[in-house]
XYZ file of N, CA and C in Angstrom:
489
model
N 136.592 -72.145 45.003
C 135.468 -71.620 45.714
C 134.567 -70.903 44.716
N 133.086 -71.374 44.850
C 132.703 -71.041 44.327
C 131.504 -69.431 44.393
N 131.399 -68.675 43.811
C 130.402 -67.654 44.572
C 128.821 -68.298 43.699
N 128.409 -67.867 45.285
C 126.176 -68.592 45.013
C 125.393 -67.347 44.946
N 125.310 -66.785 43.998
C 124.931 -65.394 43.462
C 123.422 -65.432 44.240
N 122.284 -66.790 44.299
C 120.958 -66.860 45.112
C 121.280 -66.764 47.222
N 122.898 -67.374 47.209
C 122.745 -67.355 48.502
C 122.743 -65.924 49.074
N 123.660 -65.261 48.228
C 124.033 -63.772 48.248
C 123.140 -62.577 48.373
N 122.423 -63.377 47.476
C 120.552 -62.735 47.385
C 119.826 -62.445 48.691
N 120.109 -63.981 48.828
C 118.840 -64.212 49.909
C 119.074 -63.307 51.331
N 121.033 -63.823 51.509
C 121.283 -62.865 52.660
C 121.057 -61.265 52.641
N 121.195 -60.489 51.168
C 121.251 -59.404 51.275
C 119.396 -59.315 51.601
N 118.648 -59.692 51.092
C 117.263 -59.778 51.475
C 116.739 -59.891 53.057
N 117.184 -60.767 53.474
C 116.541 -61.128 55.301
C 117.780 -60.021 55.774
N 118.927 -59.512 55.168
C 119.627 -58.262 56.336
C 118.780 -57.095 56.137
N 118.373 -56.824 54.742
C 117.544 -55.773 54.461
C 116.313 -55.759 55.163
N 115.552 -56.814 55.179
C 114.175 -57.309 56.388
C 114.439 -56.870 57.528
N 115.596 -57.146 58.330
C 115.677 -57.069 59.566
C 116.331 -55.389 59.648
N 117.407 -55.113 58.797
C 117.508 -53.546 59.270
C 115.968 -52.348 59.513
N 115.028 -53.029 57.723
C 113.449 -52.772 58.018
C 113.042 -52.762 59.422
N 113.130 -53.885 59.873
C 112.304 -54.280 61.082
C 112.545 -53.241 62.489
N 114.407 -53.298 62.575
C 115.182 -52.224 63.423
C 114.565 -50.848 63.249
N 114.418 -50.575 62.204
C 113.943 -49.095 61.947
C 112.395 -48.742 62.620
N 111.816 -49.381 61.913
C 110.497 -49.264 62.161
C 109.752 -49.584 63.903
N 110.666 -50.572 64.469
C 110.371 -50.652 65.531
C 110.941 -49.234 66.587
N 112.379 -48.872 66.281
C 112.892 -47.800 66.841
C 112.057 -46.453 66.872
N 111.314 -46.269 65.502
C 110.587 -45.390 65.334
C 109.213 -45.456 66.352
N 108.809 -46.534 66.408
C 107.482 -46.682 67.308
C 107.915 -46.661 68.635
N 108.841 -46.831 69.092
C 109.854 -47.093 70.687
C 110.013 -45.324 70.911
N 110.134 -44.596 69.999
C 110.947 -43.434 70.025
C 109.413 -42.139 69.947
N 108.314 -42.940 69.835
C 107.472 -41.893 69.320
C 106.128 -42.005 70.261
N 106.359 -43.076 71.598
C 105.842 -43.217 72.218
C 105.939 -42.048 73.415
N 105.054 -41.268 74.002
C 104.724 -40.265 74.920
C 105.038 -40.736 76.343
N 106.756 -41.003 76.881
C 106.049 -41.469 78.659
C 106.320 -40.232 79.243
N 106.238 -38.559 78.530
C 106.760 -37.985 79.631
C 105.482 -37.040 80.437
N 105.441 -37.110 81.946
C 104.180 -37.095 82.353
C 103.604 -35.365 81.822
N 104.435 -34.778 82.157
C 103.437 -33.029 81.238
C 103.040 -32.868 80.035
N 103.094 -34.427 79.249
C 102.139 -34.106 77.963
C 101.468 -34.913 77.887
N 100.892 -35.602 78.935
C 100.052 -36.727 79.250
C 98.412 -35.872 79.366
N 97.431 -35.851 78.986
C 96.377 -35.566 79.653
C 96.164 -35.434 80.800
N 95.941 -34.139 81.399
C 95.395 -33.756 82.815
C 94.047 -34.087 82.842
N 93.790 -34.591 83.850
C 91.808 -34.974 83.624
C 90.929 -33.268 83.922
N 89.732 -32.912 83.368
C 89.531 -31.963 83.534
C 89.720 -31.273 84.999
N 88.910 -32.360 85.789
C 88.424 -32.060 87.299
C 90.047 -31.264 88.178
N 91.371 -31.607 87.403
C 92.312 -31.679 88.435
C 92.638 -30.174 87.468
N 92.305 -29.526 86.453
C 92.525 -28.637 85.996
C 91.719 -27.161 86.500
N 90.474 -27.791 87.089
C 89.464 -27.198 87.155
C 89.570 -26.441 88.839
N 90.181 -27.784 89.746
C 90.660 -27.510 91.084
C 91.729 -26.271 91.273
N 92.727 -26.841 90.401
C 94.194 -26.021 90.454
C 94.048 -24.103 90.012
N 93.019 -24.284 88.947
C 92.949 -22.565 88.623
C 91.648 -22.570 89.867
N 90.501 -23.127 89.834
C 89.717 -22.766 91.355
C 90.607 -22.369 92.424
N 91.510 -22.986 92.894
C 92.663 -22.694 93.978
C 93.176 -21.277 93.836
N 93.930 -21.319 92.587
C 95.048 -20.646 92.890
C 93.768 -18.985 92.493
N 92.704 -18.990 91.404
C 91.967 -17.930 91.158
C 91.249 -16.863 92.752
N 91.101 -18.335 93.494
C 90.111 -17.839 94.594
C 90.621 -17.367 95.553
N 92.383 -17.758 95.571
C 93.420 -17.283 96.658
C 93.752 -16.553 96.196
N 93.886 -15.928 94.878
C 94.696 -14.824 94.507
C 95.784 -14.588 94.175
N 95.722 -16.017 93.750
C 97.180 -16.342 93.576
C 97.238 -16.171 91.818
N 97.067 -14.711 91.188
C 96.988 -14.601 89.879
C 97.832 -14.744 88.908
N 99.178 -14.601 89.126
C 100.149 -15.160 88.393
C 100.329 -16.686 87.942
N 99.697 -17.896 89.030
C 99.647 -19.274 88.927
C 98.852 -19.599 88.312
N 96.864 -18.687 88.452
C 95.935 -19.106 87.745
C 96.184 -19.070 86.185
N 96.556 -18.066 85.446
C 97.128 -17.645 84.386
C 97.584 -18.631 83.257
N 97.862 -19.964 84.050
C 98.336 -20.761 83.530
C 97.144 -21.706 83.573
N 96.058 -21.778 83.659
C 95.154 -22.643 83.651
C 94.264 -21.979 82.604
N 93.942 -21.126 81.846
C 93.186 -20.475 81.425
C 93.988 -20.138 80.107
N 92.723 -20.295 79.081
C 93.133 -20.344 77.983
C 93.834 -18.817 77.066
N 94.135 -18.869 76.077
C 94.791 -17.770 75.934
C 94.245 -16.225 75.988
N 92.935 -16.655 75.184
C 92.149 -15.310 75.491
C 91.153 -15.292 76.603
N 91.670 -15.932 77.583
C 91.181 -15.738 79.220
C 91.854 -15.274 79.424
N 93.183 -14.837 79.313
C 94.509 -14.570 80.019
C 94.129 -12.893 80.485
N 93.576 -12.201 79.258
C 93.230 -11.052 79.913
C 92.436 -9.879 80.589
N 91.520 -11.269 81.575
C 90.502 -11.594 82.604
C 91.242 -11.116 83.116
N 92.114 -12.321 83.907
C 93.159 -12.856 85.159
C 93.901 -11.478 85.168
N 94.531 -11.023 84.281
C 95.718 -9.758 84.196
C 94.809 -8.739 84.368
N 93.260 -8.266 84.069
C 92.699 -7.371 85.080
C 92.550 -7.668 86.504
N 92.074 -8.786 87.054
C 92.098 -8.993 88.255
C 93.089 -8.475 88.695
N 94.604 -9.065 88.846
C 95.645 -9.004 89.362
C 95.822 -7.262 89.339
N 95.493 -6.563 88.266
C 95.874 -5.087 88.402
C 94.686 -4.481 89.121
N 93.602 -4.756 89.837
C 92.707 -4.474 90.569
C 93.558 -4.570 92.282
N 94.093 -5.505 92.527
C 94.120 -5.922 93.808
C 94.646 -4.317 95.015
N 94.636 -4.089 96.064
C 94.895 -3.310 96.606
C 95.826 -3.683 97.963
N 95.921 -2.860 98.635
C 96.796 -2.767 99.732
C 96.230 -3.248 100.546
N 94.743 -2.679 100.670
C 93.743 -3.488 102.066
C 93.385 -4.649 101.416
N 93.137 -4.749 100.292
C 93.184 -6.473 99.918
C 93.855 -7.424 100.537
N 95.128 -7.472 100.644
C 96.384 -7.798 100.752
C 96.475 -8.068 102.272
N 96.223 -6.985 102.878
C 95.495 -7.531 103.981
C 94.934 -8.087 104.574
N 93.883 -7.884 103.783
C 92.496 -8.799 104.582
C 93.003 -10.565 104.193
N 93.610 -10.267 103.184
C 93.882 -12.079 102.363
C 95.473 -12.425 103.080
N 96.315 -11.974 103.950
C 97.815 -12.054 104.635
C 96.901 -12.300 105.520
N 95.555 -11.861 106.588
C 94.979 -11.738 107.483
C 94.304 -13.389 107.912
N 94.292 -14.052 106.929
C 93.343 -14.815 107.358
C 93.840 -16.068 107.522
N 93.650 -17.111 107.883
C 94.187 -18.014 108.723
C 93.465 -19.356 107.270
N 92.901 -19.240 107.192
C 92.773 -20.935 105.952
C 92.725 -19.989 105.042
N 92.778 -20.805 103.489
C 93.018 -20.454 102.222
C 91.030 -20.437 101.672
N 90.396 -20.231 100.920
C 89.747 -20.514 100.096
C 89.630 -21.629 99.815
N 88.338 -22.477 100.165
C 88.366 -23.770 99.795
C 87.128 -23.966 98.449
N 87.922 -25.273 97.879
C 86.837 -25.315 96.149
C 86.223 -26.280 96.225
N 84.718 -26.887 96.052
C 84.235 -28.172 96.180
C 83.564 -27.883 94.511
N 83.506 -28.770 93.829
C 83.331 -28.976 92.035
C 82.069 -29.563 92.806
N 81.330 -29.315 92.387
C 79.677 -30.048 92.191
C 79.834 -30.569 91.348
N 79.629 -30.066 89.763
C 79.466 -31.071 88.793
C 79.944 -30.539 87.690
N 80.497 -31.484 86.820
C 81.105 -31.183 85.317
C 80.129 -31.736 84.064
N 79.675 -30.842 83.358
C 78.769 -31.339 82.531
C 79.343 -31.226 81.241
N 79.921 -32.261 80.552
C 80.738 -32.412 78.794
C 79.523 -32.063 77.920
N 79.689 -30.472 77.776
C 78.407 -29.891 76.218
C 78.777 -30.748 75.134
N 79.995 -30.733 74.806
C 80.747 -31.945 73.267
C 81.598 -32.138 73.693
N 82.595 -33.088 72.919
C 84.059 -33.382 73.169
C 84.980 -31.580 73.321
N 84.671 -30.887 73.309
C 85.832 -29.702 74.028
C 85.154 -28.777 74.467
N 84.094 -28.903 74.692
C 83.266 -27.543 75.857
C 82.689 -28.462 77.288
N 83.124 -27.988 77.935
C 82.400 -28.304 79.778
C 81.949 -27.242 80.532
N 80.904 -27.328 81.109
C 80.650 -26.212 82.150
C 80.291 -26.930 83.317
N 81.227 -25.724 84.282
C 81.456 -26.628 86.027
C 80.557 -26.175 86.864
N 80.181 -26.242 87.864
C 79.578 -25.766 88.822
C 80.377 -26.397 90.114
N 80.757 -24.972 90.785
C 81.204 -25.170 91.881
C 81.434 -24.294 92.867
N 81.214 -24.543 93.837
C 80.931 -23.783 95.457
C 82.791 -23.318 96.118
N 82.711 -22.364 96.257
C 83.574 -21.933 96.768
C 83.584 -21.381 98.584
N 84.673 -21.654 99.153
C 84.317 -21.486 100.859
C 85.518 -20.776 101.362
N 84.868 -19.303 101.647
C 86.113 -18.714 102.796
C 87.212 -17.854 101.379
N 86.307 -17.735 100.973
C 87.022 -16.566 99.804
C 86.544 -15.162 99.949
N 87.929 -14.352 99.423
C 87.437 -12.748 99.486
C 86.725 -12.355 98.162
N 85.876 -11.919 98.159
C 85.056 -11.024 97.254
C 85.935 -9.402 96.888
N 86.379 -9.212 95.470
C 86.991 -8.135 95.060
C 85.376 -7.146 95.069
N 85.809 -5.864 95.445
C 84.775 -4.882 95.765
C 84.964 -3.888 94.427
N 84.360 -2.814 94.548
C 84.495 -1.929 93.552
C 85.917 -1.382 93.612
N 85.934 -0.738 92.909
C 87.399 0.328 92.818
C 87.508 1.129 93.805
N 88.730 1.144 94.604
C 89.340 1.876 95.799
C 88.589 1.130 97.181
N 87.943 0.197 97.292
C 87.060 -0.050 98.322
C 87.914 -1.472 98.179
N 88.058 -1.657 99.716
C 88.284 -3.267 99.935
C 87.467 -4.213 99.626
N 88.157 -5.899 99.728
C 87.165 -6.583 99.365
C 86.569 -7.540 100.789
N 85.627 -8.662 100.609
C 84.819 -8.820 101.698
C 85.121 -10.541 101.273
N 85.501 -10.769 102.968
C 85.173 -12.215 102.881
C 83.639 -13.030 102.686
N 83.951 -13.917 102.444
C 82.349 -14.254 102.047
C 82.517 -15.901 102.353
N 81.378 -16.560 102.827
C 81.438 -17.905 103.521
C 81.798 -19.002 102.186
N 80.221 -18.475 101.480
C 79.764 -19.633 100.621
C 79.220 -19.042 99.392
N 79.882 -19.186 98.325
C 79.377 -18.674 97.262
C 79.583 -19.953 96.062
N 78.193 -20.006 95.230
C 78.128 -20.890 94.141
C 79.170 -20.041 92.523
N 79.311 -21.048 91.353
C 80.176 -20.033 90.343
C 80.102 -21.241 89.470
N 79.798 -20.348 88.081
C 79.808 -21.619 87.082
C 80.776 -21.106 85.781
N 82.254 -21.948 85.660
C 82.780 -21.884 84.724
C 83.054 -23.052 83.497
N 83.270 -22.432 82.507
C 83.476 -23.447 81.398
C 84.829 -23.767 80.926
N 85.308 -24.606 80.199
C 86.603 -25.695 79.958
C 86.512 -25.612 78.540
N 87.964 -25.233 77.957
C 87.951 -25.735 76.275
C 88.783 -26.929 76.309
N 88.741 -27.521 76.016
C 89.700 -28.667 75.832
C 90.597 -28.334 74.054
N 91.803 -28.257 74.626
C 92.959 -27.111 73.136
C 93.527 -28.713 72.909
N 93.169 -28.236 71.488
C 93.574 -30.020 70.859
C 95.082 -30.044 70.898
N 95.857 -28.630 70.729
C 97.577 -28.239 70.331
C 98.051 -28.673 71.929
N 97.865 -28.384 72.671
C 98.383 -28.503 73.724
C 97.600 -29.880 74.576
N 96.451 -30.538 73.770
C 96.068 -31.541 74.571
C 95.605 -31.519 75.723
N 95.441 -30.414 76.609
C 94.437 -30.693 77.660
C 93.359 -29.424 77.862
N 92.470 -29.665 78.688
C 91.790 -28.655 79.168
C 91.882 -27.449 79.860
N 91.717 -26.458 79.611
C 91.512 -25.048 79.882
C 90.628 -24.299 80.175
N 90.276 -23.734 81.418
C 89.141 -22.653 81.979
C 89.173 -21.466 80.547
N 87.829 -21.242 80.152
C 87.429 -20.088 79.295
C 86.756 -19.072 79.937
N 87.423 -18.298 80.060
C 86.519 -16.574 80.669
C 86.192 -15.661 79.472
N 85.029 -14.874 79.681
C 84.340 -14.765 79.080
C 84.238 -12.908 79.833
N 84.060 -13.201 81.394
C 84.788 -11.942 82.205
C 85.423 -12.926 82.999
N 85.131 -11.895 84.487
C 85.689 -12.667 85.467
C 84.407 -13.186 86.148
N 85.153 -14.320 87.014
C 83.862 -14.935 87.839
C 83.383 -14.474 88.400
N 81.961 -14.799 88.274
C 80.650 -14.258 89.115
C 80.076 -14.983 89.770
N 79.972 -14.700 91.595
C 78.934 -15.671 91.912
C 77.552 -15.910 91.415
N 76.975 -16.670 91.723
C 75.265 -16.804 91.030
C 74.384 -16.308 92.483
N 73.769 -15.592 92.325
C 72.570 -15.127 92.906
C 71.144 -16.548 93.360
């Protein structure tokens, strides 16, 4: 028997190709994104969820929609709220409703929203309750955070209706 030093070659060559091939494909199989919370949120559904939870008062949930140095907007709000607040907002029978008018993209990571809010309480001054209010307009803006990949409400204060 003889040994074929080219056949020997060739096989160690096409096993080496194909372990190549194993690798490289595993790597692209393995580096593909299907898991849905690091998928892009579209702005509009980012924009709803802190509208919601901001306008109900629900400040611990908004918190999470808002970028980092918004965060301590939201954490004054929440230390504003009062007892007759609490009230008047346990008191009422529908939630705060959000209708988005329109999203306008300044560049790829700034947006400013415009949108109408319905059946929300108005925070009052200090020690004074706050006031339901039917219909009020409010225009906030969106960073889009390249690290975390999606969009984020930017406060600047807290929201103000427009006059």
């Amino acid at each position: 028997m003889k040994f074929n030093i080219q056949k020997a070659q060739r096989n160690s060559l096409l096993w080496s190709l194909g372990f190549a091939i194993l690798v490289i494909s595993s790597t692209a199989f393995a580096s593909c994104n299907n898991k849905p919370e690091q998928r892009d949120v579209p702005l509009e559904e980012r924009v709803d969820s802190f509208a919601y939870t901001y306008f109900n008062w629900q400040f611990h949930k908004a918190i999470n929609y808002v970028t980092p140095e918004s965060e301590k907007w939201i954490r004054y709000a929440a230390s504003q709220v009062h007892k007759a607040d609490l009230k008047i907002i346990n008191e009422q029978e529908e939630k705060a409703q959000i209708e988005i008018e329109e999203i306008e993209h300044l560049n790829d990571t700034l947006a400013r929203i415009r949108l109408n809010v319905h059946n929300y309480m108005r925070m009052d001054t200090i020690g004074n309750a706050g006031r339901m209010i039917d219909n009020a307009r409010f225009t906030l803006f969106a960073r889009y955070q390249t690290e975390g990949k999606k969009w984020m409400i930017h406060l600047t204060d807290l929201p103000r209706h427009e006059k």
